[in-house]
Short mmCIF file of C-alpha atoms and ligand atoms in Angstrom, two decimals:
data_model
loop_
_atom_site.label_atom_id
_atom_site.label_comp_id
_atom_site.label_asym_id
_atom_site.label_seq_id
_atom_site.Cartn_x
_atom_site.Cartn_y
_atom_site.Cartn_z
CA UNK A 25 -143.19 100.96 -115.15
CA UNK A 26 -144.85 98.10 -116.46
CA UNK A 27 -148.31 99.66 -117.03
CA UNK A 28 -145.69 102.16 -118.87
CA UNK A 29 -144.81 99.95 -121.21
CA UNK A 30 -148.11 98.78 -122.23
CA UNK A 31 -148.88 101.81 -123.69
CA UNK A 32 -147.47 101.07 -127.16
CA UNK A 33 -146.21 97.86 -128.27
CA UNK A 34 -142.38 99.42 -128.95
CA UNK A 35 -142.22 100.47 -125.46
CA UNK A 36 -140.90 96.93 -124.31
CA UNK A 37 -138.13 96.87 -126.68
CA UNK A 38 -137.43 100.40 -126.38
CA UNK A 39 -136.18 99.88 -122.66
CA UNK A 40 -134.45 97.49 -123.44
CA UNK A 41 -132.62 99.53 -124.97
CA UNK A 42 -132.93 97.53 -128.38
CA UNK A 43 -132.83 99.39 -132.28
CA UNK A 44 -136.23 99.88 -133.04
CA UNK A 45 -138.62 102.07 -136.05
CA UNK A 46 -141.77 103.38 -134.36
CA UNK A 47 -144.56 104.13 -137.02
CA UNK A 48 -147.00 107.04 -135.50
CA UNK A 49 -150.50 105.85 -135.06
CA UNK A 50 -151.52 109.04 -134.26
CA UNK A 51 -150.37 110.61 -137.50
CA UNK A 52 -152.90 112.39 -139.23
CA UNK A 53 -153.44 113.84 -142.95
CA UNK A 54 -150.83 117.45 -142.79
CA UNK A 55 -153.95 119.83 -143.27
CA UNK A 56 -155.92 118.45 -140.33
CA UNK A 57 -153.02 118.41 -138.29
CA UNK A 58 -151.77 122.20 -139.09
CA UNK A 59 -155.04 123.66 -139.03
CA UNK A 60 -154.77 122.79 -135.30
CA UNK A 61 -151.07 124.60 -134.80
CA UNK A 62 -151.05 127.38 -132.73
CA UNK A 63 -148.34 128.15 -134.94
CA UNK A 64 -148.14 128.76 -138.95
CA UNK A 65 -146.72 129.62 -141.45
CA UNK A 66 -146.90 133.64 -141.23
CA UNK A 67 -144.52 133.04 -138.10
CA UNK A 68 -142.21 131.73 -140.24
CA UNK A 69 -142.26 133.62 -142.72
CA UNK A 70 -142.23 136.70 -140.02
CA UNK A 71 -138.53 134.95 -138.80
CA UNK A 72 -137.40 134.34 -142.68
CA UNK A 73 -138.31 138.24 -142.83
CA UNK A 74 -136.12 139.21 -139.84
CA UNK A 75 -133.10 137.03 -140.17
CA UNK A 76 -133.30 138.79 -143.64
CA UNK A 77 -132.87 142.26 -141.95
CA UNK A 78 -130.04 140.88 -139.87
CA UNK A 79 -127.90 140.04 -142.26
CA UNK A 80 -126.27 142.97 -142.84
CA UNK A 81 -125.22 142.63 -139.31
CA UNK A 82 -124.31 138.82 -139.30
CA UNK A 83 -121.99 140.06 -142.45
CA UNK A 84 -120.34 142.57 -140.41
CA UNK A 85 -119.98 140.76 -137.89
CA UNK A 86 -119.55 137.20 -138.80
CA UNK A 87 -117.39 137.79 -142.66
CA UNK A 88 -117.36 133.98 -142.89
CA UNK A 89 -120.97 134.78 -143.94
CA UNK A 90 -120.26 136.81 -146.57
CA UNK A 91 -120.61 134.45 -149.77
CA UNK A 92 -124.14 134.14 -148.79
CA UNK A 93 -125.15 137.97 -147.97
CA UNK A 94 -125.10 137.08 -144.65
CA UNK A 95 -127.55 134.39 -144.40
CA UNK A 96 -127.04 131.07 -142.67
CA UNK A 97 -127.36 128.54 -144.81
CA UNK A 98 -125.95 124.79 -145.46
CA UNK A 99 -125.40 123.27 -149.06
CA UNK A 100 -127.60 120.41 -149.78
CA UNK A 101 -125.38 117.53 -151.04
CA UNK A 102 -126.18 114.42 -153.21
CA UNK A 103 -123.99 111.43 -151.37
CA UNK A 104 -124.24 108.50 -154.48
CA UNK A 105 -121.69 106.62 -152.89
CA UNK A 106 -122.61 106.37 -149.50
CA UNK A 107 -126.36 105.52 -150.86
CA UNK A 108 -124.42 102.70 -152.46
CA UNK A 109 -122.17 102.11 -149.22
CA UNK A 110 -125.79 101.99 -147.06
CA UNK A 111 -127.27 99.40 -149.45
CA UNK A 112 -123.93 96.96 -149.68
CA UNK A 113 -123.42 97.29 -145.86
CA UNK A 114 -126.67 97.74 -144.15
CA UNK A 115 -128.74 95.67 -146.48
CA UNK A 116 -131.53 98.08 -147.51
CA UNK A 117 -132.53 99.01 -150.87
CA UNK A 118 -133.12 102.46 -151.05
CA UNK A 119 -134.55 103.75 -154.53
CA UNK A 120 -134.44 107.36 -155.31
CA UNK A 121 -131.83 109.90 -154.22
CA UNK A 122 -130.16 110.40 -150.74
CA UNK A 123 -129.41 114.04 -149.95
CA UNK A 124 -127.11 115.60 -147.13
CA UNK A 125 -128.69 118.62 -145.72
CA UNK A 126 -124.85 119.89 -144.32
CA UNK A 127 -126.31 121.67 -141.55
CA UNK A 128 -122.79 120.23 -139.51
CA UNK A 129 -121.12 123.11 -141.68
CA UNK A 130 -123.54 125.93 -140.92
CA UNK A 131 -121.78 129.18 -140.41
CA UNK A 132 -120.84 130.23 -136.89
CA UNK A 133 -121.83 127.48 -134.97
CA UNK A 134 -121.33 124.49 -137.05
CA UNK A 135 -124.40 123.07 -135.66
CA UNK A 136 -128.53 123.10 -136.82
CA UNK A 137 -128.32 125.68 -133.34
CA UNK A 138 -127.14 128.20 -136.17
CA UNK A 139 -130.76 127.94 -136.81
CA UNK A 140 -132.71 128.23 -133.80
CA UNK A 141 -129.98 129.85 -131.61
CA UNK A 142 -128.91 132.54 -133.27
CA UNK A 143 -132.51 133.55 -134.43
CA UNK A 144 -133.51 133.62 -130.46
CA UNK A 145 -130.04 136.14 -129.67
CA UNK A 146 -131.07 138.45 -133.01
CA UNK A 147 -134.98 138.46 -132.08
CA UNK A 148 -134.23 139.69 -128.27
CA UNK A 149 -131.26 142.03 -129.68
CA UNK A 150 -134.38 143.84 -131.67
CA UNK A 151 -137.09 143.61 -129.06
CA UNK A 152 -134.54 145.39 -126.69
CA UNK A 153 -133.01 147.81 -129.18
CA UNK A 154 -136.32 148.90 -130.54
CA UNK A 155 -138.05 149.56 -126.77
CA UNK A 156 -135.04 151.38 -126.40
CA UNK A 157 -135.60 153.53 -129.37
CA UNK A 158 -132.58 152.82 -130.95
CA UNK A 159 -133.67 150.75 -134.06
CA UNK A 160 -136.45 150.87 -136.76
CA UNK A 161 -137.51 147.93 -139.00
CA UNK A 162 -136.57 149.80 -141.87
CA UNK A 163 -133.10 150.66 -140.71
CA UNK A 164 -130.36 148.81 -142.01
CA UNK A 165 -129.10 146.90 -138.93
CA UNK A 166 -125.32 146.57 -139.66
CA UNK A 167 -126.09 150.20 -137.27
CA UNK A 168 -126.36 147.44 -134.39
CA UNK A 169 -122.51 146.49 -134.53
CA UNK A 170 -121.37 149.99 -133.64
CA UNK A 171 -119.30 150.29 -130.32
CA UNK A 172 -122.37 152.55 -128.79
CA UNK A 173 -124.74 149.40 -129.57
CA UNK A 174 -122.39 147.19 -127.95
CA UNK A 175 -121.90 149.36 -125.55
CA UNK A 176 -125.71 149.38 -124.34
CA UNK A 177 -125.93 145.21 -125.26
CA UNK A 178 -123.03 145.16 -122.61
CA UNK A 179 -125.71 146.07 -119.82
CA UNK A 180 -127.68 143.12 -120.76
CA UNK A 181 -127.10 138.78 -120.00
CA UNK A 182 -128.05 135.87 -122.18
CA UNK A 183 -128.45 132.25 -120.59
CA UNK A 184 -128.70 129.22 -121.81
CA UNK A 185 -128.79 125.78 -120.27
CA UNK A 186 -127.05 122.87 -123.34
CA UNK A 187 -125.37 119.75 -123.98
CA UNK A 188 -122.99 121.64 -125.83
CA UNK A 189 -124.37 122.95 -129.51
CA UNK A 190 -126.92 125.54 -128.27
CA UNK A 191 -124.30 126.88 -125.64
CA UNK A 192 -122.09 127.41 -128.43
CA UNK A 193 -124.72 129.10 -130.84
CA UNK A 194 -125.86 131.27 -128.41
CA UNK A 195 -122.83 131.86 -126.31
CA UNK A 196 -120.87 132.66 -129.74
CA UNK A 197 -123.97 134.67 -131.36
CA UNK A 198 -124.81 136.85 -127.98
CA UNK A 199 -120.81 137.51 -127.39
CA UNK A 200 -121.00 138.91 -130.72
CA UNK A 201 -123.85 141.48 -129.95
CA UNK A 202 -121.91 141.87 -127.02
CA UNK A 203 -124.22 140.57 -124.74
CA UNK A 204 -122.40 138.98 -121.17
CA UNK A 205 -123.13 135.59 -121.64
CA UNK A 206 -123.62 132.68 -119.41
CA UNK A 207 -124.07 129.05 -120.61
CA UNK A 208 -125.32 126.21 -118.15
CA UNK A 209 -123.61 122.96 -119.24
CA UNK A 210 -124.70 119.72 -118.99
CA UNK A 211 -122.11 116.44 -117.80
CA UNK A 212 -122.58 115.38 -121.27
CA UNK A 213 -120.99 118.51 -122.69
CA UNK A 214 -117.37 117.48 -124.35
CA UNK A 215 -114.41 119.44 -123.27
CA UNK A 216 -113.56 121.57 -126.49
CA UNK A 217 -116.94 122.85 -126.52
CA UNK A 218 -116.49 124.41 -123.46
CA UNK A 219 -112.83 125.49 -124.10
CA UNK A 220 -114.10 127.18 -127.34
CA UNK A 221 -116.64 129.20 -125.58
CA UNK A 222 -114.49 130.19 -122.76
CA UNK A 223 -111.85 131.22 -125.77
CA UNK A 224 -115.24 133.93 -126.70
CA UNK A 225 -115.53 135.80 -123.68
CA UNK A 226 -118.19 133.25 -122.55
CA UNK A 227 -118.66 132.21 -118.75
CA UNK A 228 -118.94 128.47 -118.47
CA UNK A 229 -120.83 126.65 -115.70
CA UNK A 230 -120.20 122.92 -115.47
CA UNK A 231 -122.90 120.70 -113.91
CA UNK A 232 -122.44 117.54 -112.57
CA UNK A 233 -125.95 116.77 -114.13
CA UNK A 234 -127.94 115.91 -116.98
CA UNK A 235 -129.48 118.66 -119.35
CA UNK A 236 -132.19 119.07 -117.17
CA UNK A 237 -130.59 120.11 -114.68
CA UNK A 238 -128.12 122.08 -116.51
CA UNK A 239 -131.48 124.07 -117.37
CA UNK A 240 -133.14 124.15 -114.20
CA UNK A 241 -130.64 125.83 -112.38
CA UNK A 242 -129.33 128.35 -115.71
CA UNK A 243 -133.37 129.42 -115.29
CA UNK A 244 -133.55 130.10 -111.91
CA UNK A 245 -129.97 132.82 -111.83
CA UNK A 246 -131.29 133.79 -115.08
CA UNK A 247 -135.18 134.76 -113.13
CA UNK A 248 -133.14 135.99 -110.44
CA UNK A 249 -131.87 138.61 -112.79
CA UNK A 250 -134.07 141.78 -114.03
CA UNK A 251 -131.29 142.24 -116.82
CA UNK A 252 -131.28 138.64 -118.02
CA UNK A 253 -132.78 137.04 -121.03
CA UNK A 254 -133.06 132.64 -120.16
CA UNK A 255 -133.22 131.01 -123.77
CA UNK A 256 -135.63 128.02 -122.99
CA UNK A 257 -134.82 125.16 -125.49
CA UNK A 258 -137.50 122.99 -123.93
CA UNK A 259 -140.34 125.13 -124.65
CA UNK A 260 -139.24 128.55 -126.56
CA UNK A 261 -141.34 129.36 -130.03
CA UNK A 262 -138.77 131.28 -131.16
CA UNK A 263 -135.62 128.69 -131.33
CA UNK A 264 -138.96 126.66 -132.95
CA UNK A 265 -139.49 128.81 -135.54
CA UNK A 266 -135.85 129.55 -136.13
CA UNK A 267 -135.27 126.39 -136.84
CA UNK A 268 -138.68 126.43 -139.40
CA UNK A 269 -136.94 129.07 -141.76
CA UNK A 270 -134.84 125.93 -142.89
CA UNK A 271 -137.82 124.52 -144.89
CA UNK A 272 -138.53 127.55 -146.52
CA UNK A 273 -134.67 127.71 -148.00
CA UNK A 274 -134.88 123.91 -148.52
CA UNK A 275 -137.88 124.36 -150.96
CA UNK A 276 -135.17 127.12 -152.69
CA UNK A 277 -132.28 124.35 -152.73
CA UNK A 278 -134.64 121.49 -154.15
CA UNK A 279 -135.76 124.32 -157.06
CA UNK A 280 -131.97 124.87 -157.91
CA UNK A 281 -131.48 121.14 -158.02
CA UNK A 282 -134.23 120.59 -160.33
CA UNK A 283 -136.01 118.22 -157.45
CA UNK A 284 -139.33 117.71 -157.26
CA UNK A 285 -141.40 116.96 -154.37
CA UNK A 286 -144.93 116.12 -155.01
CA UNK A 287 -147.78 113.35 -154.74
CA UNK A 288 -145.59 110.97 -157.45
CA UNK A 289 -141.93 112.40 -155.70
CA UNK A 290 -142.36 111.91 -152.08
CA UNK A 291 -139.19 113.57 -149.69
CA UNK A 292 -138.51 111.19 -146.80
CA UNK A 293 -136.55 113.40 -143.68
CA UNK A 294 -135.00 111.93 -140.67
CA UNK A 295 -133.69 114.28 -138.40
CA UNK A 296 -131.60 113.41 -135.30
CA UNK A 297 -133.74 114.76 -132.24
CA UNK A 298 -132.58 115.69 -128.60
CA UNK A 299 -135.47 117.65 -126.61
CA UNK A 300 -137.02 118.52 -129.96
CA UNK A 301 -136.63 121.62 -130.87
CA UNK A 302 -134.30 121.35 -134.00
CA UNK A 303 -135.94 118.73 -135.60
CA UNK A 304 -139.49 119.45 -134.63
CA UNK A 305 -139.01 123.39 -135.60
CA UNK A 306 -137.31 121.96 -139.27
CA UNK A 307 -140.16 119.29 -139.17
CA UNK A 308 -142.98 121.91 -138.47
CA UNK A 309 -141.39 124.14 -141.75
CA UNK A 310 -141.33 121.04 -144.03
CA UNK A 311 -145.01 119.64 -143.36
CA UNK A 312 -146.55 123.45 -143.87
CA UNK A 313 -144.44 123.37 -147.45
CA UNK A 314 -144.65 120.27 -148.56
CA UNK A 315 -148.07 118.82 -146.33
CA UNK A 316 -148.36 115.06 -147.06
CA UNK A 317 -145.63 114.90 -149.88
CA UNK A 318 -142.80 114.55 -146.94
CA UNK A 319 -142.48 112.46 -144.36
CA UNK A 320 -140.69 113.19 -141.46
CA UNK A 321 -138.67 110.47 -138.75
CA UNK A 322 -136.69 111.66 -136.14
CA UNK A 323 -133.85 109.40 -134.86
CA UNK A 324 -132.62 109.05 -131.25
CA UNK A 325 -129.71 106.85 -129.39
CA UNK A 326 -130.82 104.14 -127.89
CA UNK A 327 -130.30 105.05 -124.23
CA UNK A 328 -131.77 108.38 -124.58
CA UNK A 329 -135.08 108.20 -126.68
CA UNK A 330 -136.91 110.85 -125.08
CA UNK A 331 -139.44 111.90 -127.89
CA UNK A 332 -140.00 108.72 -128.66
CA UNK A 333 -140.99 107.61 -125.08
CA UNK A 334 -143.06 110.70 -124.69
CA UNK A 335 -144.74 110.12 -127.89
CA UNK A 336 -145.40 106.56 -127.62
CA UNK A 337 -146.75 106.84 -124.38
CA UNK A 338 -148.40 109.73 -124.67
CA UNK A 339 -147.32 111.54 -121.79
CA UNK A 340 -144.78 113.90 -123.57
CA UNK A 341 -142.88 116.06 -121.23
CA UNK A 342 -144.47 113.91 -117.76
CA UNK A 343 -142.08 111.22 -118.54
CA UNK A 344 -138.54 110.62 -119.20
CA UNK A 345 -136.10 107.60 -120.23
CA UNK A 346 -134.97 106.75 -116.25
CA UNK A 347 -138.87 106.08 -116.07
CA UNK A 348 -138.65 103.01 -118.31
CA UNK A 349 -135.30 102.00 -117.18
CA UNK A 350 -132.66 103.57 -119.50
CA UNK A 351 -129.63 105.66 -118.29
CA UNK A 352 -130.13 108.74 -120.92
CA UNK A 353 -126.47 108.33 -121.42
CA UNK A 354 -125.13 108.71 -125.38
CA UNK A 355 -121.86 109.36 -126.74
CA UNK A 356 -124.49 111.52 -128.96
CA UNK A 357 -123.85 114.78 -127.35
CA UNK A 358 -126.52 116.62 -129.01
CA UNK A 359 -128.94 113.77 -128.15
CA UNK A 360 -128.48 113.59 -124.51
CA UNK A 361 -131.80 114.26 -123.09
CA UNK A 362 -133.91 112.37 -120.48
CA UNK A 363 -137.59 114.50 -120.86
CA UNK A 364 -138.47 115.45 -124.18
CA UNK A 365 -139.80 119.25 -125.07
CA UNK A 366 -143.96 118.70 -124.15
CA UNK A 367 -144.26 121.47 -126.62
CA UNK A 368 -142.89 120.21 -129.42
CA UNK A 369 -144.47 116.78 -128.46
CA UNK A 370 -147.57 118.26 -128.79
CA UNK A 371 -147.05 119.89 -132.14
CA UNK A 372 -145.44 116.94 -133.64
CA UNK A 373 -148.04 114.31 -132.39
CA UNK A 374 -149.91 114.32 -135.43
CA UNK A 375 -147.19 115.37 -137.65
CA UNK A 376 -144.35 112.59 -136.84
CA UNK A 377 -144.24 110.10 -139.53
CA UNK A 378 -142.23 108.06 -136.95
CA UNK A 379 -138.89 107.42 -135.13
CA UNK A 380 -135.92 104.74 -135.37
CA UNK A 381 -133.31 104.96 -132.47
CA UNK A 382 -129.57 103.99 -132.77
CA UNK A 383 -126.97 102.18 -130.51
CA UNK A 384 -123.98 104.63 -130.09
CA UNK A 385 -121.60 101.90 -131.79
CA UNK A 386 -123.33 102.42 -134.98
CA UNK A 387 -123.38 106.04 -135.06
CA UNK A 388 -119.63 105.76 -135.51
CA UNK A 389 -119.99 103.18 -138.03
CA UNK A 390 -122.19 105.64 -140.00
CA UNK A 391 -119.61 108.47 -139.69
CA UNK A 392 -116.58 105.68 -141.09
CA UNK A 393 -118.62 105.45 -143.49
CA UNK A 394 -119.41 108.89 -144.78
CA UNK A 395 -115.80 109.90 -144.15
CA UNK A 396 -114.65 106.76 -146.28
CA UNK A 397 -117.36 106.93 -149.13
CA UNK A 398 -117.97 110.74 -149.46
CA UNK A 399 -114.85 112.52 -146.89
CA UNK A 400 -117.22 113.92 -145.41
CA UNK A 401 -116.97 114.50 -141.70
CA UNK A 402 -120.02 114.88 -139.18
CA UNK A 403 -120.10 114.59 -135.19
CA UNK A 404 -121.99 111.20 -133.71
CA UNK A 405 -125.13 112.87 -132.93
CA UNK A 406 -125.67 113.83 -136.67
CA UNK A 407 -125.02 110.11 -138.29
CA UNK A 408 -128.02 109.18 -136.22
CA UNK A 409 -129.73 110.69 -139.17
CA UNK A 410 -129.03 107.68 -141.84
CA UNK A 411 -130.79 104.81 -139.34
CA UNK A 412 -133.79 106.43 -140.89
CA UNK A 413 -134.02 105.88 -144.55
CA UNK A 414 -131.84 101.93 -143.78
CA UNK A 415 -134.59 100.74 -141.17
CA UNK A 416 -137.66 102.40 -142.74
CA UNK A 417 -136.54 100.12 -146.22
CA UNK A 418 -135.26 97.66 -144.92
CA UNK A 419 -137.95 96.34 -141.91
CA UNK A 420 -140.97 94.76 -143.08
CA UNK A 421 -143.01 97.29 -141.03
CA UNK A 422 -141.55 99.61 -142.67
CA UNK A 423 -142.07 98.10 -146.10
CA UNK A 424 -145.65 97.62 -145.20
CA UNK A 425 -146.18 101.13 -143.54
CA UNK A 426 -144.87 102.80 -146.99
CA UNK A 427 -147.51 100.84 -148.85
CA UNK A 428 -149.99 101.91 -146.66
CA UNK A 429 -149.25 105.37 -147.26
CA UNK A 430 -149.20 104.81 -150.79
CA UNK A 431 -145.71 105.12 -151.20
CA UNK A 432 -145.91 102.49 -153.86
CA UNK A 433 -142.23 101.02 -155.75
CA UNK A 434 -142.79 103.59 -158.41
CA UNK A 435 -143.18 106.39 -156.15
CA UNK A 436 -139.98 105.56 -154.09
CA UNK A 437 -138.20 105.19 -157.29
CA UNK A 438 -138.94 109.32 -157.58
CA UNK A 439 -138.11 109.61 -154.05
CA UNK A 440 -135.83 111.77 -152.73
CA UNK A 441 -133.98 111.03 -148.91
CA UNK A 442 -132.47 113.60 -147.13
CA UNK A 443 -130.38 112.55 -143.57
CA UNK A 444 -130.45 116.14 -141.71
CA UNK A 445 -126.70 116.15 -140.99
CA UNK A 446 -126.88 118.44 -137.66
CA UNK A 447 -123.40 118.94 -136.31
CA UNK A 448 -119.54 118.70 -136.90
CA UNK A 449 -117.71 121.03 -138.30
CA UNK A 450 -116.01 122.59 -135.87
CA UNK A 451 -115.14 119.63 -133.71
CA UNK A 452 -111.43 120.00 -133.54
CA UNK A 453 -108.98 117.67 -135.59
CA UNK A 454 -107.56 115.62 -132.81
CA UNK A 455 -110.79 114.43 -131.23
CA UNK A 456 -112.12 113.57 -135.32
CA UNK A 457 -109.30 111.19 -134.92
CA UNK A 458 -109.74 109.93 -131.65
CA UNK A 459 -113.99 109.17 -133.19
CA UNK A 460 -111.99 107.20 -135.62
CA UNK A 461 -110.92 104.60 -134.14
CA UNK A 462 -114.47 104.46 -131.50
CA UNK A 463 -115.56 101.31 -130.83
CA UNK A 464 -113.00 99.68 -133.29
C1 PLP B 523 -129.08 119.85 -130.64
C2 PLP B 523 -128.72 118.86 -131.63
C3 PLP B 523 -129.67 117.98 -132.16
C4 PLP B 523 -131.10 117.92 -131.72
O1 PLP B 523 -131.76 119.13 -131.45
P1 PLP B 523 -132.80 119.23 -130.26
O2 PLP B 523 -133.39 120.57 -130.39
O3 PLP B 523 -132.05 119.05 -128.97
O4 PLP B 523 -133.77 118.13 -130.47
C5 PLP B 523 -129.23 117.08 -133.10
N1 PLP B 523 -127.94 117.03 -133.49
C6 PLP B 523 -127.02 117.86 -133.02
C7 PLP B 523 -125.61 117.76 -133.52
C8 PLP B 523 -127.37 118.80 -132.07
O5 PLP B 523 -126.45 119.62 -131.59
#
């Protein structure tokens, strides 16, 4: 372990277990970096074109969709007075404008897994319907709701190994199609999560272990299975670029709101990260829109930084948090991971602006405070996503980093923040209570 931790002077502190904000050494200018993708951005604008031909099916069969034609999509919220509640409490200054990306009240799942999730559960759905002969690309596919398309679905099994959010996503999204479903859960996974799914039709394993586990073992009965599809959070392309489309609808949000983002208005993003999918797919999106006008930060707990041990070191998916001494253990559902997706490690390497982590006390201190200064209610993992924009302004490292990136005073001043709120709205009224009082 110690040889470990001399592989990037954070490391120490890190397993501790101590807040910290990692700057990325090995962050290079956005062109550079994407040129070297194996992905771009005709694959996501190849997933913005076919969650556009499902939504005449996600309206039929999801009407809470309806408003938006049946496309999955969060508001994008100014929060003045929590800015204001940040900078009286927390003691950073933060110029420019803080923006709530409300991806805790996506439709259907409630979760940034609406993203990623339910692209994976539509893109199989056509891939099997279409070698079946059953569905065109220019047919309008409410056709795939029809009892005879459930009907042959019904033949078929999605898997999924979670913490909690992607089970529900994908257990609620393939029940739906009317897929059998069968989600691996993790020890981390709360209670009403589970109860919820099982209330869909959905068959719940429980695991005594961590996420890992949960997906080691949903993999193998799903391999042992000809008729089963295994959704792979640590390494799938798909959830990735599911998760991508966001930036391309954020760019649409920030035109409505008369918000620029350019060289003299820089967009600063932190986005709470588990095994890296979410916000490395929603990362990915926003540096192939916006390049080197936004910086991204992803934001971990404390005892489970995976992606920041992986990047740090530079080992990526070969390590995990036990390695430098940390439990991986987080009230942050959505955040409890040990080994961090090597895929999106890889990806991200050169893209990450940097990290902060969070002790699980604070998370609920962040959520007091959003509830008292905005009512606005998110789960613990997704408050991990203000620790960003407080230590990046309020460190001297991160004072001096933002110079060196040319982020000078005036620029901030035109700056806009947005904390990627990924999770909450479905988490029942008696346990928002019981988060309350957390920690009190
Ligand atoms: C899953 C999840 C994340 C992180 O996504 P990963 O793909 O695991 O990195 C963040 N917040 C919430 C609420 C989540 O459910």
């Amino acid at each position: 372990m110690e040889h470990l931790l001399n592989r990037d002077p954070v490391l120490p502190r890190v397993a501790e277990a101590q807040e910290v904000l990692w700057l990325n050494p090995k962050l290079q200018p956005a062109a550079q970096a994407l040129e070297c993708a194996e992905l771009g951005m005709d694959d996501i604008r190849d997933a913005q074109a076919r969650l556009d031909r499902f939504a005449s099916f996600i309206r039929v069969c999801f009407p809470e969709t309806e408003p938006r034609g049946g496309l999955i999509e969060s508001p994008l919220t100014p929060i003045p007075m929590m800015q204001k509640m940040l900078e009286e409490r927390f003691g950073a200054v933060i110029p420019g404008k803080l923006l709530l990306k409300q991806d805790s009240h996506l439709a259907i799942a409630g979760s940034v897994k609406a993203r990623g999730g339910i692209y994976e559960v539509l893109k199989h759905t056509e891939e099997l319907a279409m070698e079946a002969g059953l569905l065109k690309e220019t047919d309008d596919y409410a056709k795939l709701a029809t009892p005879e398309m459930r009907e042959f679905f019904s033949n078929y099994t999605v898997q999924v190994g979670s913490t909690g959010n992607l089970g529900m996503s994908i257990g609620i999204a393939s029940a739906a199609v009317g897929y059998k479903v069968i989600v691996h859960m993790s020890v981390d996974a709360k209670q009403w999560k589970k109860d919820l799914l099982r209330s869909h039709g959905v068959q719940v394993i429980e695991y005594e272990a961590d996420y890992g586990e949960a997906v080691k073992q949903g993999r193998a009965q799903s391999d042992a299975d000809p008729m089963s599809y295994f959704v792979d959070d640590e390494n799938s392309k798909n959830l990735f670029l599911g998760y991508a489309v966001a930036a391309l609808r954020l760019q649409d949000q920030l035109r409505e709101q008369g918000i620029t983002v350019d060289e003299n208005h820089p967009l600063l993003v932190t986005i709470p990260c588990g095994v890296g999918g979410a916000p490395g797919g929603v990362a990915f999106g926003l540096k192939q829109v916006y390049g080197d006008n936004v910086h991204v930060f992803f934001s971990e707990p404390t005892q489970a930084p995976c992606m920041l041990v992986g990047m740090a070191t530079g080992l990526h998916s070969q390590v995990c948090v036990q390695d430098v001494g940390l439990t991986g253990l987080t009230e942050a559902d959505g955040l409890a991971v040990g080994r961090p997706s090597g895929f999106v490690g890889g990806v991200m390497e050169p893209l990450l602006a940097g990290e902060v982590t969070i002790s699980d006390p604070k998370l609920y201190v962040f959520m007091r405070a959003l509830l008292e200064s905005q009512d606005i209610f998110l789960e613990p993992s997704a408050c991990a996503s203000f620790q960003g924009p407080v230590e990046l302004l309020k460190q001297e490292a991160g004072c001096a980093w933002c110079e060196k990136m040319g982020l000078t005073a005036e620029k901030l001043a035109n700056s806009t923040h947005i904390a990627w709120a990924t999770g909450g709205a479905l988490v029942p009224a008696d346990i928002r209570e019981h988060y309350k009082t957390m920690y009190l």
